[in-house]
Amino acid sequence: MKVFLVHPSCLMYSEIYLRLEPLGLERVAQAVRAAGHEVHLLDLQVFHPTDYFREIHHVQPQAIGFCLNYLANVPEVLELAKATKRYLPQCFIFVGGHSASFIAPELLRHAHGAIDCIVRGEGEAITPQLLEALPDANLTTLPGIVTADGMGPPPVLLDSFEPYLPARDLVRKRHKYFIGLLDPCASIEFARGCPWDCTFCSAWTFYGRSYRMSSPESAVADLARIQEPNVFIVDDVTFIHPEHGMAIGREIERQNIRKQYYLETRCDVLLRNREVFAYWKRLGLTYMFLGLEALDEETLRLHRKRVTSHENFQALEVARQLGIMVAINLIADPDWDEAQFRLVREWATSVPEIVHLTVNTPYPGTETWHTEARQLTTRDYRLFDVQHAVLPTKLPLRTFYEELVKTQAVLNRKHLGFAALRYTCAIAMRYLLQGQTNFLRMLWKFNQVYNPERQYQDHFRDVSYMLHPPQGREAVPPKSADLYVHLPIAVQRRAARATGNTPASSQGQGEA
C-alpha cells in the first residue's frame, strides 16, 4: 500500500525560535515501512500546501495519515483532509497525534466524512495494524481507533519504543531544522512520558503517568545515525533516573560521538542529579530548558509543580555554575495586570537566562480544561497556541497583548538582533558559509511575529471550526477516566487481573 504521512505547518513561536523534525511521525513511518508498505513523508513546516497537492497527485496514495499534535493546527488538517477526499475519494484518511487523541469524536464531527478514523495514543504499533485491517475489517475492534461508528478499546502502551527508530531518510530539507543557536539540529528520544501531574500539562495524562526509557545501547545507536552536529533531546523530563543518563553518556564516550545538545528537564531533577548534567556538559550539553512557570509559591502550588521557588532559583544557579545556557518559561496568567508584567520584566532583565512567556491556556487533556474551559472567550482552535489569551483577561485584551509583547521584548533586547550578533558573529558567519540561515533569520524576526495588534486582530477572524468545551454548568475536578488516553499501569493491571491476562505494557515502566 502507498502511504503518505503529513506533518502540519509551524505554530506562531516556531516562526522564530525553533523548527523541529517530526520525530514521532518518523517513528510511525518506520513502523509502517517495516510492515511492507511504501511510505512517503511531507513536513509542512518546511514545505507549502501546494507541494502537498503536487505530491499526492504524483504518488496517488491509498492512505494518508496526518499528525495532529497541536490544537492550533486543527483547521489546517481538516481543510487538507476535505480537499484530499474530494480529489482522491477512495483514499483512506486517518489522523493521529497528541491533540487528536483528546478530541477524536469532535474531529470526526468537524470532518463530515473526510476523515475515516482517528488513531488515539502511541501510533507506532497500531498504525500498521490499522493498514493491515483495511478495507473490510471493523476498525473499532482495534485499540485506540475511533470512527464514526464508535470508539475501540483503549490504546495500549508500547512495551518499548526502541524497535521504531525514526525514518529520518524520508524527511527532506533537514537543514531547515534548528533550535536557537543549534543550526541545523536533529531530534532524539531517550525516554517517553512524565510521572508528575502538573495541572496545566497533558503529557502525563496522555501517557498515564508512565515513564519508559530506551536502553543506552539503543539510544546511542540512534544517535550515531544522526548526521547533524546538534541534537535536541525531546524527552519531557530528561534524566529523571541518573544512572540512565550516565550510562548513555558512557556509551557516547565509548563511541566517540561529538555533538552539541539541547534538553528539557525540571529544576528539582537538575538539583538532585547535578553530577549527570555536569557530565553531559563535558559531552556537549549547551542549552537547557527549564519550566519555572512561576516566580511565587502560590502560583507554583496552583500549577501543582511540586517544587518551590527557592529550588527553582537554586537550579538556575547550578546551571550557571555548570556553564549551561538556560531558557526559562513562565506562564502569563490572563489575570495579570500592568504591575505583574512589570515585575516579570524587571526580573527577566536582571538574570542572564533566556526568559520566555507562554499564556495560560486550558487544553483538552489537562485538569485546567475541566476547571476553566467554561470561561473560554474564544473557541477558535487557531488561538490555542499559548501565545493568545483564550480566557478572560483582567486588562483590556489589546492592553494585555501590549504588555505581553513588551515583556517578551526583553528576550529580543538581550538575546536577538545586534545584541546577539555581537557575541555570535563568528558562529553566524560560519553558518552562512555552510548555507545555514535559520539562526540569522531568527535574530531579526521578533517584530514581524510578535505584534500586539496582530495578536489582538486574530480574535476577529472568521471561524470555521470551534472547539467544544466540557459539558455541564459547574467546573468540577475531573475523574481519571476524563483525563487519560493511555490508562495508568495500575489500572491496566487491575483490568488484566480481572480478565486473567497480563498486559505486556506493564513491564519495565516507572510509575509515580
Short mmCIF file of C-alpha atoms in Angstrom, two decimals:
data_model
loop_
_atom_site.label_atom_id
_atom_site.label_comp_id
_atom_site.label_asym_id
_atom_site.label_seq_id
_atom_site.Cartn_x
_atom_site.Cartn_y
_atom_site.Cartn_z
CA MET A 1 0.00 0.00 0.00
CA LYS A 2 1.19 3.55 -0.75
CA VAL A 3 1.04 5.54 2.49
CA PHE A 4 1.57 9.29 2.72
CA LEU A 5 2.28 10.82 6.16
CA VAL A 6 1.95 14.56 6.75
CA HIS A 7 3.04 16.98 9.48
CA PRO A 8 1.18 20.35 9.51
CA SER A 9 2.75 23.81 9.41
CA CYS A 10 4.51 25.84 12.14
CA LEU A 11 2.88 27.47 15.13
CA MET A 12 3.48 31.13 15.95
CA TYR A 13 6.52 30.77 18.23
CA SER A 14 8.05 28.23 15.83
CA GLU A 15 8.29 31.01 13.27
CA ILE A 16 11.22 32.37 15.30
CA TYR A 17 12.83 30.17 17.91
CA LEU A 18 12.78 26.64 16.59
CA ARG A 19 11.68 24.22 13.93
CA LEU A 20 11.97 20.59 14.96
CA GLU A 21 12.00 17.50 12.81
CA PRO A 22 8.75 15.46 13.04
CA LEU A 23 10.28 12.72 15.18
CA GLY A 24 7.04 10.98 16.17
CA LEU A 25 5.88 10.83 12.57
CA GLU A 26 9.28 9.46 11.54
CA ARG A 27 8.86 6.63 14.05
CA VAL A 28 5.40 5.79 12.72
CA ALA A 29 6.80 5.93 9.19
CA GLN A 30 9.46 3.38 10.09
CA ALA A 31 6.88 1.05 11.64
CA VAL A 32 4.69 1.29 8.54
CA ARG A 33 7.65 0.76 6.23
CA ALA A 34 8.79 -2.27 8.23
CA ALA A 35 5.31 -3.73 7.68
CA GLY A 36 5.98 -3.73 3.94
CA HIS A 37 4.28 -0.53 2.80
CA GLU A 38 5.65 2.18 0.51
CA VAL A 39 5.91 5.30 2.70
CA HIS A 40 6.22 8.97 1.78
CA LEU A 41 6.51 11.81 4.32
CA LEU A 42 5.96 15.56 3.92
CA ASP A 43 6.61 18.17 6.60
CA LEU A 44 4.59 21.34 6.01
CA GLN A 45 6.80 23.17 8.47
CA VAL A 46 9.30 23.39 5.62
CA PHE A 47 7.10 22.77 2.58
CA HIS A 48 3.98 24.54 1.30
CA PRO A 49 0.42 23.23 0.88
CA THR A 50 0.90 23.48 -2.88
CA ASP A 51 3.73 20.95 -2.50
CA TYR A 52 1.31 18.67 -0.68
CA PHE A 53 -1.19 18.63 -3.53
CA ARG A 54 1.56 18.26 -6.11
CA GLU A 55 2.95 15.23 -4.27
CA ILE A 56 -0.33 13.41 -3.68
CA HIS A 57 -1.06 13.90 -7.38
CA HIS A 58 2.28 12.28 -8.17
CA VAL A 59 2.18 9.49 -5.54
CA GLN A 60 -1.56 8.70 -5.67
CA PRO A 61 -1.52 7.30 -2.12
CA GLN A 62 -4.06 4.78 -0.92
CA ALA A 63 -3.83 6.01 2.68
CA ILE A 64 -2.89 9.41 4.12
CA GLY A 65 -2.10 9.99 7.78
CA PHE A 66 -1.96 13.45 9.36
CA CYS A 67 -0.06 14.13 12.58
CA LEU A 68 -2.03 16.47 14.84
CA ASN A 69 -0.05 17.28 17.96
CA TYR A 70 -1.28 20.86 18.39
CA LEU A 71 -4.82 22.23 18.58
CA ALA A 72 -3.87 25.28 16.54
CA ASN A 73 -3.33 23.03 13.51
CA VAL A 74 -6.84 21.52 13.61
CA PRO A 75 -8.38 23.79 10.92
CA GLU A 76 -5.41 23.23 8.59
CA VAL A 77 -5.64 19.45 8.88
CA LEU A 78 -9.42 19.46 8.43
CA GLU A 79 -9.20 21.59 5.28
CA LEU A 80 -6.43 19.42 3.82
CA ALA A 81 -8.42 16.27 4.58
CA LYS A 82 -11.56 17.62 2.94
CA ALA A 83 -9.69 18.80 -0.16
CA THR A 84 -7.90 15.45 -0.39
CA LYS A 85 -11.15 13.49 -0.12
CA ARG A 86 -12.62 15.48 -2.98
CA TYR A 87 -9.58 14.72 -5.14
CA LEU A 88 -9.00 11.11 -4.00
CA PRO A 89 -12.39 9.90 -2.72
CA GLN A 90 -11.20 6.29 -2.32
CA CYS A 91 -8.13 7.29 -0.25
CA PHE A 92 -8.28 6.25 3.42
CA ILE A 93 -7.54 9.29 5.63
CA PHE A 94 -6.58 8.96 9.27
CA VAL A 95 -5.36 11.42 11.91
CA GLY A 96 -3.24 10.74 15.00
CA GLY A 97 -1.10 12.64 17.45
CA HIS A 98 -1.28 14.16 20.90
CA SER A 99 -4.16 16.62 20.48
CA ALA A 100 -6.10 14.34 18.15
CA SER A 101 -6.13 11.73 20.91
CA PHE A 102 -8.06 14.02 23.25
CA ILE A 103 -10.68 15.33 20.78
CA ALA A 104 -11.22 12.33 18.49
CA PRO A 105 -15.06 12.38 18.22
CA GLU A 106 -15.00 16.14 17.80
CA LEU A 107 -12.59 15.92 14.86
CA LEU A 108 -14.79 13.37 13.13
CA ARG A 109 -17.81 15.64 13.52
CA HIS A 110 -15.92 18.57 12.01
CA ALA A 111 -14.66 16.44 9.11
CA HIS A 112 -18.11 15.40 7.81
CA GLY A 113 -16.75 12.13 6.46
CA ALA A 114 -13.41 13.44 5.15
CA ILE A 115 -11.53 11.66 7.97
CA ASP A 116 -12.09 7.91 8.15
CA CYS A 117 -10.65 7.35 11.61
CA ILE A 118 -8.64 8.83 14.47
CA VAL A 119 -5.70 6.97 15.99
CA ARG A 120 -5.52 7.66 19.73
CA GLY A 121 -2.33 7.11 21.70
CA GLU A 122 1.04 5.87 20.52
CA GLY A 123 0.94 5.24 16.80
CA GLU A 124 3.94 3.02 16.09
CA ALA A 125 2.30 -0.35 16.78
CA ILE A 126 -1.33 0.31 15.92
CA THR A 127 -0.86 2.11 12.58
CA PRO A 128 0.48 -0.99 10.75
CA GLN A 129 -2.40 -3.00 12.24
CA LEU A 130 -4.85 -0.37 11.03
CA LEU A 131 -3.49 -0.50 7.48
CA GLU A 132 -3.50 -4.31 7.53
CA ALA A 133 -7.17 -4.30 8.55
CA LEU A 134 -8.27 -2.18 5.58
CA PRO A 135 -10.63 -2.13 3.88
CA ASP A 136 -13.16 -4.59 5.24
CA ALA A 137 -12.50 -5.07 8.96
CA ASN A 138 -14.45 -3.48 11.78
CA LEU A 139 -11.81 -0.92 12.77
CA THR A 140 -13.33 -0.23 16.16
CA THR A 141 -12.11 -3.63 17.33
CA LEU A 142 -8.57 -2.17 17.22
CA PRO A 143 -7.24 -0.47 20.39
CA GLY A 144 -7.19 3.30 20.13
CA ILE A 145 -9.15 3.54 16.90
CA VAL A 146 -12.15 5.88 16.68
CA THR A 147 -14.51 6.00 13.71
CA ALA A 148 -17.97 7.41 13.06
CA ASP A 149 -19.25 4.00 14.20
CA GLY A 150 -17.70 4.31 17.66
CA MET A 151 -14.58 4.01 19.76
CA GLY A 152 -12.45 0.89 20.09
CA PRO A 153 -10.70 -0.41 23.20
CA PRO A 154 -8.26 1.96 24.97
CA PRO A 155 -4.89 2.37 23.28
CA VAL A 156 -2.06 0.17 24.54
CA LEU A 157 1.32 1.48 25.62
CA LEU A 158 4.27 0.00 23.78
CA ASP A 159 6.46 -2.44 25.66
CA SER A 160 9.34 -0.45 24.21
CA PHE A 161 9.70 2.25 21.58
CA GLU A 162 13.23 1.06 20.72
CA PRO A 163 12.26 -1.06 17.65
CA TYR A 164 10.87 2.02 15.88
CA LEU A 165 13.97 4.04 15.01
CA PRO A 166 13.00 7.24 13.18
CA ALA A 167 12.89 7.07 9.37
CA ARG A 168 14.97 10.23 9.07
CA ASP A 169 15.82 9.42 5.45
CA LEU A 170 12.22 10.18 4.45
CA VAL A 171 12.45 13.79 5.63
CA ARG A 172 13.75 16.28 3.10
CA LYS A 173 15.33 19.71 3.70
CA ARG A 174 16.77 18.55 7.01
CA HIS A 175 18.91 21.70 7.11
CA LYS A 176 15.72 23.61 7.95
CA TYR A 177 15.51 22.14 11.47
CA PHE A 178 17.06 24.16 14.29
CA ILE A 179 16.57 25.34 17.87
CA GLY A 180 18.14 28.64 18.85
CA LEU A 181 21.86 28.67 18.15
CA LEU A 182 21.91 24.96 17.27
CA ASP A 183 21.56 25.13 13.49
CA PRO A 184 20.98 22.60 11.97
CA CYS A 185 19.58 20.37 14.69
CA ALA A 186 18.16 16.85 14.71
CA SER A 187 15.93 15.40 17.45
CA ILE A 188 16.19 12.24 19.52
CA GLU A 189 14.16 10.48 22.22
CA PHE A 190 15.82 8.81 25.22
CA ALA A 191 12.69 8.43 27.39
CA ARG A 192 8.94 8.84 27.00
CA GLY A 193 6.30 10.11 29.42
CA CYS A 194 6.25 12.07 32.68
CA PRO A 195 5.41 10.85 36.19
CA TRP A 196 4.46 14.32 37.54
CA ASP A 197 0.93 15.73 37.32
CA CYS A 198 1.02 19.49 36.70
CA THR A 199 -2.49 20.86 36.25
CA PHE A 200 -1.71 22.73 33.00
CA CYS A 201 0.02 19.82 31.24
CA SER A 202 -1.32 16.87 29.22
CA ALA A 203 1.90 14.87 28.82
CA TRP A 204 1.16 12.83 31.95
CA THR A 205 -2.49 12.30 31.05
CA PHE A 206 -1.53 11.11 27.57
CA TYR A 207 0.93 8.51 28.84
CA GLY A 208 -0.94 7.55 32.02
CA ARG A 209 1.92 8.92 34.21
CA SER A 210 4.25 6.26 32.85
CA TYR A 211 7.94 6.84 32.20
CA ARG A 212 9.80 4.47 29.88
CA MET A 213 13.46 4.60 28.98
CA SER A 214 15.33 3.26 25.99
CA SER A 215 18.39 1.15 26.65
CA PRO A 216 21.68 3.10 26.47
CA GLU A 217 22.79 0.91 23.56
CA SER A 218 19.62 1.62 21.56
CA ALA A 219 19.70 5.34 22.36
CA VAL A 220 23.29 5.74 21.22
CA ALA A 221 22.75 3.54 18.16
CA ASP A 222 20.10 6.04 17.08
CA LEU A 223 22.35 8.98 17.96
CA ALA A 224 25.16 7.55 15.86
CA ARG A 225 22.85 7.60 12.81
CA ILE A 226 22.35 11.37 13.08
CA GLN A 227 24.38 13.42 10.62
CA GLU A 228 23.64 16.85 12.11
CA PRO A 229 26.19 18.31 14.57
CA ASN A 230 23.44 19.36 17.01
CA VAL A 231 20.77 17.29 18.76
CA PHE A 232 17.63 18.23 20.69
CA ILE A 233 16.64 15.60 23.29
CA VAL A 234 12.84 15.73 23.18
CA ASP A 235 12.10 13.93 26.48
CA ASP A 236 9.52 15.78 28.58
CA VAL A 237 11.88 15.44 31.57
CA THR A 238 15.41 14.37 30.79
CA PHE A 239 17.49 12.21 33.14
CA ILE A 240 14.95 11.56 35.88
CA HIS A 241 16.99 8.45 36.65
CA PRO A 242 20.66 9.48 36.90
CA GLU A 243 22.01 6.02 36.14
CA HIS A 244 20.23 6.14 32.76
CA GLY A 245 21.83 9.45 31.83
CA MET A 246 25.27 8.30 32.95
CA ALA A 247 25.00 5.03 31.03
CA ILE A 248 24.05 6.81 27.80
CA GLY A 249 26.90 9.26 28.32
CA ARG A 250 29.46 6.48 28.82
CA GLU A 251 28.29 4.79 25.61
CA ILE A 252 28.61 8.12 23.76
CA GLU A 253 32.16 8.45 25.05
CA ARG A 254 32.96 4.87 24.10
CA GLN A 255 31.83 5.53 20.53
CA ASN A 256 33.50 8.96 20.47
CA ILE A 257 30.34 10.75 19.27
CA ARG A 258 30.71 14.52 19.32
CA LYS A 259 27.56 16.66 19.26
CA GLN A 260 26.07 19.71 20.94
CA TYR A 261 22.89 19.04 22.90
CA TYR A 262 19.75 20.88 24.00
CA LEU A 263 17.43 19.23 26.54
CA GLU A 264 14.43 19.89 28.79
CA THR A 265 14.22 18.97 32.44
CA ARG A 266 12.82 20.04 35.80
CA CYS A 267 14.60 22.20 38.36
CA ASP A 268 14.33 19.57 41.08
CA VAL A 269 15.74 16.91 38.73
CA LEU A 270 18.71 19.17 37.97
CA LEU A 271 19.32 19.73 41.69
CA ARG A 272 19.00 16.04 42.53
CA ASN A 273 21.15 14.80 39.63
CA ARG A 274 23.66 17.59 39.25
CA GLU A 275 26.52 15.21 38.52
CA VAL A 276 24.71 13.85 35.45
CA PHE A 277 24.29 17.29 33.93
CA ALA A 278 27.90 18.17 34.76
CA TYR A 279 28.97 15.03 32.91
CA TRP A 280 26.78 15.91 29.94
CA LYS A 281 28.24 19.41 29.87
CA ARG A 282 31.57 17.74 29.12
CA LEU A 283 29.86 15.69 26.41
CA GLY A 284 28.50 18.78 24.69
CA LEU A 285 25.36 19.87 26.58
CA THR A 286 24.98 23.53 25.59
CA TYR A 287 21.38 24.55 26.30
CA MET A 288 18.81 23.52 28.86
CA PHE A 289 15.10 24.40 29.00
CA LEU A 290 13.62 24.74 32.50
CA GLY A 291 9.91 25.31 33.03
CA LEU A 292 9.88 27.52 36.11
CA GLU A 293 6.29 28.51 35.19
CA ALA A 294 6.01 30.98 38.10
CA LEU A 295 8.15 33.10 40.43
CA ASP A 296 5.93 32.84 43.52
CA GLU A 297 4.97 29.94 45.78
CA GLU A 298 1.21 30.29 45.49
CA THR A 299 1.15 30.03 41.69
CA LEU A 300 3.53 27.07 41.77
CA ARG A 301 1.14 25.37 44.18
CA LEU A 302 -1.84 26.08 41.91
CA HIS A 303 0.08 24.60 38.97
CA ARG A 304 0.98 21.63 41.20
CA LYS A 305 4.62 21.87 40.17
CA ARG A 306 5.74 20.14 43.40
CA VAL A 307 8.79 22.39 43.57
CA THR A 308 9.47 25.61 45.48
CA SER A 309 10.64 28.94 44.08
CA HIS A 310 13.77 28.56 46.22
CA GLU A 311 14.56 25.28 44.46
CA ASN A 312 13.92 26.92 41.09
CA PHE A 313 16.39 29.71 41.81
CA GLN A 314 18.89 27.20 43.17
CA ALA A 315 18.65 25.25 39.91
CA LEU A 316 19.38 28.38 37.89
CA GLU A 317 22.49 28.96 39.96
CA VAL A 318 23.61 25.35 39.43
CA ALA A 319 23.17 25.71 35.66
CA ARG A 320 25.23 28.92 35.73
CA GLN A 321 27.99 27.18 37.67
CA LEU A 322 27.99 24.36 35.12
CA GLY A 323 28.22 26.83 32.25
CA ILE A 324 24.96 25.70 30.62
CA MET A 325 22.81 28.35 28.96
CA VAL A 326 19.24 28.15 30.25
CA ALA A 327 15.96 29.06 28.59
CA ILE A 328 13.18 29.67 31.14
CA ASN A 329 9.45 29.50 30.62
CA LEU A 330 7.00 31.50 32.72
CA ILE A 331 3.24 31.16 32.35
CA ALA A 332 1.50 34.52 31.91
CA ASP A 333 -1.90 34.37 33.52
CA PRO A 334 -4.78 36.28 31.87
CA ASP A 335 -5.40 37.75 35.34
CA TRP A 336 -2.09 39.65 35.28
CA ASP A 337 -2.19 43.45 35.44
CA GLU A 338 0.46 46.02 34.46
CA ALA A 339 2.22 45.66 37.82
CA GLN A 340 2.65 41.89 37.40
CA PHE A 341 4.00 42.26 33.88
CA ARG A 342 6.38 44.99 35.11
CA LEU A 343 7.62 42.72 37.92
CA VAL A 344 8.35 39.92 35.45
CA ARG A 345 10.13 42.31 33.06
CA GLU A 346 12.35 43.58 35.86
CA TRP A 347 13.26 40.05 36.91
CA ALA A 348 13.85 38.89 33.32
CA THR A 349 16.17 41.85 32.76
CA SER A 350 18.14 41.07 35.91
CA VAL A 351 19.04 37.43 35.07
CA PRO A 352 21.32 36.13 32.28
CA GLU A 353 18.90 33.40 31.22
CA ILE A 354 16.60 33.50 28.19
CA VAL A 355 13.13 34.21 29.64
CA HIS A 356 10.12 33.32 27.52
CA LEU A 357 6.40 33.69 28.28
CA THR A 358 3.55 31.42 27.34
CA VAL A 359 -0.09 32.29 28.06
CA ASN A 360 -2.04 30.09 30.47
CA THR A 361 -4.24 28.01 28.17
CA PRO A 362 -6.62 25.21 29.17
CA TYR A 363 -6.10 22.34 26.75
CA PRO A 364 -8.17 19.16 26.40
CA GLY A 365 -6.38 16.52 28.44
CA THR A 366 -5.37 18.91 31.21
CA GLU A 367 -7.06 19.40 34.57
CA THR A 368 -7.44 23.12 33.82
CA TRP A 369 -9.53 22.19 30.77
CA HIS A 370 -12.12 20.72 33.10
CA THR A 371 -11.97 23.50 35.68
CA GLU A 372 -11.53 26.61 33.49
CA ALA A 373 -12.70 25.89 29.93
CA ARG A 374 -16.26 27.03 30.66
CA GLN A 375 -14.85 30.57 30.84
CA LEU A 376 -13.40 30.50 27.32
CA THR A 377 -13.71 33.78 25.45
CA THR A 378 -12.96 32.07 22.12
CA ARG A 379 -13.30 28.57 20.72
CA ASP A 380 -11.16 29.20 17.65
CA TYR A 381 -8.63 26.34 17.53
CA ARG A 382 -6.05 28.62 15.92
CA LEU A 383 -5.77 30.70 19.10
CA PHE A 384 -4.85 27.70 21.27
CA ASP A 385 -1.12 28.16 20.71
CA VAL A 386 -0.06 29.50 24.17
CA GLN A 387 0.58 32.89 22.53
CA HIS A 388 -3.04 34.08 22.65
CA ALA A 389 -5.37 34.65 25.59
CA VAL A 390 -8.41 32.36 25.40
CA LEU A 391 -9.64 33.11 28.93
CA PRO A 392 -10.96 36.48 30.20
CA THR A 393 -8.16 38.99 30.83
CA LYS A 394 -8.14 41.48 33.71
CA LEU A 395 -6.66 44.09 31.39
CA PRO A 396 -8.44 45.08 28.18
CA LEU A 397 -7.42 42.45 25.64
CA ARG A 398 -5.41 44.85 23.46
CA THR A 399 -3.59 46.14 26.55
CA PHE A 400 -2.87 42.58 27.67
CA TYR A 401 -1.13 41.88 24.37
CA GLU A 402 0.77 45.15 24.56
CA GLU A 403 2.09 44.18 28.00
CA LEU A 404 2.79 40.61 26.89
CA VAL A 405 4.83 41.68 23.86
CA LYS A 406 6.60 44.38 25.85
CA THR A 407 7.66 41.67 28.30
CA GLN A 408 8.65 39.26 25.53
CA ALA A 409 10.74 42.08 24.07
CA VAL A 410 13.16 41.67 26.98
CA LEU A 411 14.23 38.49 25.21
CA ASN A 412 14.56 40.43 21.96
CA ARG A 413 16.78 43.11 23.52
CA LYS A 414 19.01 40.66 25.39
CA HIS A 415 19.36 37.74 23.02
CA LEU A 416 18.28 38.72 19.49
CA GLY A 417 19.27 41.29 16.87
CA PHE A 418 22.55 43.19 17.28
CA ALA A 419 22.73 42.18 20.94
CA ALA A 420 23.11 38.54 19.94
CA LEU A 421 25.21 39.23 16.86
CA ARG A 422 27.93 40.88 18.95
CA TYR A 423 28.54 37.57 20.70
CA THR A 424 27.79 35.18 17.86
CA CYS A 425 29.30 36.95 14.85
CA ALA A 426 31.84 34.20 14.19
CA ILE A 427 29.21 31.48 14.59
CA ALA A 428 26.78 33.33 12.35
CA MET A 429 29.40 33.75 9.63
CA ARG A 430 30.27 30.06 9.82
CA TYR A 431 26.60 29.16 9.42
CA LEU A 432 26.33 31.46 6.40
CA LEU A 433 29.36 29.86 4.77
CA GLN A 434 27.69 26.47 5.31
CA GLY A 435 24.43 27.72 3.79
CA GLN A 436 22.59 27.69 7.16
CA THR A 437 20.36 30.74 7.62
CA ASN A 438 17.87 29.63 10.30
CA PHE A 439 19.75 31.19 13.22
CA LEU A 440 20.40 34.50 11.44
CA ARG A 441 16.76 34.76 10.35
CA MET A 442 15.69 34.16 13.95
CA LEU A 443 17.68 37.17 15.16
CA TRP A 444 15.63 39.62 13.12
CA LYS A 445 12.11 38.16 13.08
CA PHE A 446 10.80 39.10 16.54
CA ASN A 447 8.94 42.26 15.50
CA GLN A 448 7.43 40.51 12.47
CA VAL A 449 5.92 37.74 14.58
CA TYR A 450 5.24 39.27 17.99
CA ASN A 451 2.95 42.18 17.32
CA PRO A 452 0.20 43.10 19.81
CA GLU A 453 -2.10 44.39 17.10
CA ARG A 454 -1.71 41.19 15.08
CA GLN A 455 -2.44 39.04 18.13
CA TYR A 456 -5.45 41.19 19.04
CA GLN A 457 -6.88 41.13 15.50
CA ASP A 458 -6.51 37.34 15.40
CA HIS A 459 -9.56 37.21 17.69
CA PHE A 460 -11.76 38.73 14.98
CA ARG A 461 -11.07 36.35 12.10
CA ASP A 462 -13.88 34.27 10.65
CA VAL A 463 -14.09 30.92 12.46
CA SER A 464 -14.99 27.75 10.56
CA TYR A 465 -14.25 25.23 13.32
CA MET A 466 -14.94 25.74 17.01
CA LEU A 467 -13.64 23.78 19.97
CA HIS A 468 -16.28 22.28 22.24
CA PRO A 469 -15.78 22.94 25.99
CA PRO A 470 -16.78 20.42 28.67
CA GLN A 471 -20.48 19.96 29.18
CA GLY A 472 -22.32 20.96 32.33
CA ARG A 473 -22.60 24.21 34.22
CA GLU A 474 -20.26 23.52 37.11
CA ALA A 475 -16.47 23.29 36.94
CA VAL A 476 -15.59 20.17 38.93
CA PRO A 477 -12.29 18.31 39.34
CA PRO A 478 -12.15 15.67 36.60
CA LYS A 479 -12.36 11.94 37.06
CA SER A 480 -9.36 9.94 35.88
CA ALA A 481 -11.43 8.46 33.05
CA ASP A 482 -11.90 12.01 31.73
CA LEU A 483 -8.16 12.66 31.63
CA TYR A 484 -6.17 9.68 30.41
CA VAL A 485 -5.55 8.49 26.88
CA HIS A 486 -3.35 5.60 27.98
CA LEU A 487 -4.68 4.17 31.22
CA PRO A 488 -2.22 4.22 34.15
CA ILE A 489 -0.31 1.00 34.59
CA ALA A 490 -2.03 0.21 37.89
CA VAL A 491 -5.43 0.44 36.18
CA GLN A 492 -4.22 -1.81 33.35
CA ARG A 493 -3.00 -4.38 35.86
CA ARG A 494 -6.32 -4.43 37.72
CA ALA A 495 -8.17 -4.89 34.43
CA ALA A 496 -5.74 -7.62 33.41
CA ARG A 497 -6.25 -9.49 36.68
CA ALA A 498 -10.00 -9.27 36.21
CA THR A 499 -9.71 -10.86 32.75
CA GLY A 500 -6.88 -13.25 33.62
CA ASN A 501 -4.40 -11.54 31.26
CA THR A 502 -1.14 -9.73 32.00
CA PRO A 503 -0.61 -6.60 29.90
CA ALA A 504 2.83 -6.57 28.26
CA SER A 505 2.82 -2.81 28.59
CA SER A 506 3.19 -3.11 32.36
CA GLN A 507 6.74 -4.37 32.03
CA GLY A 508 9.72 -2.11 32.57
CA GLN A 509 7.86 1.13 33.28
CA GLY A 510 8.11 3.63 36.06
CA GLU A 511 5.12 4.87 38.00
CA ALA A 512 4.53 7.94 40.09
#
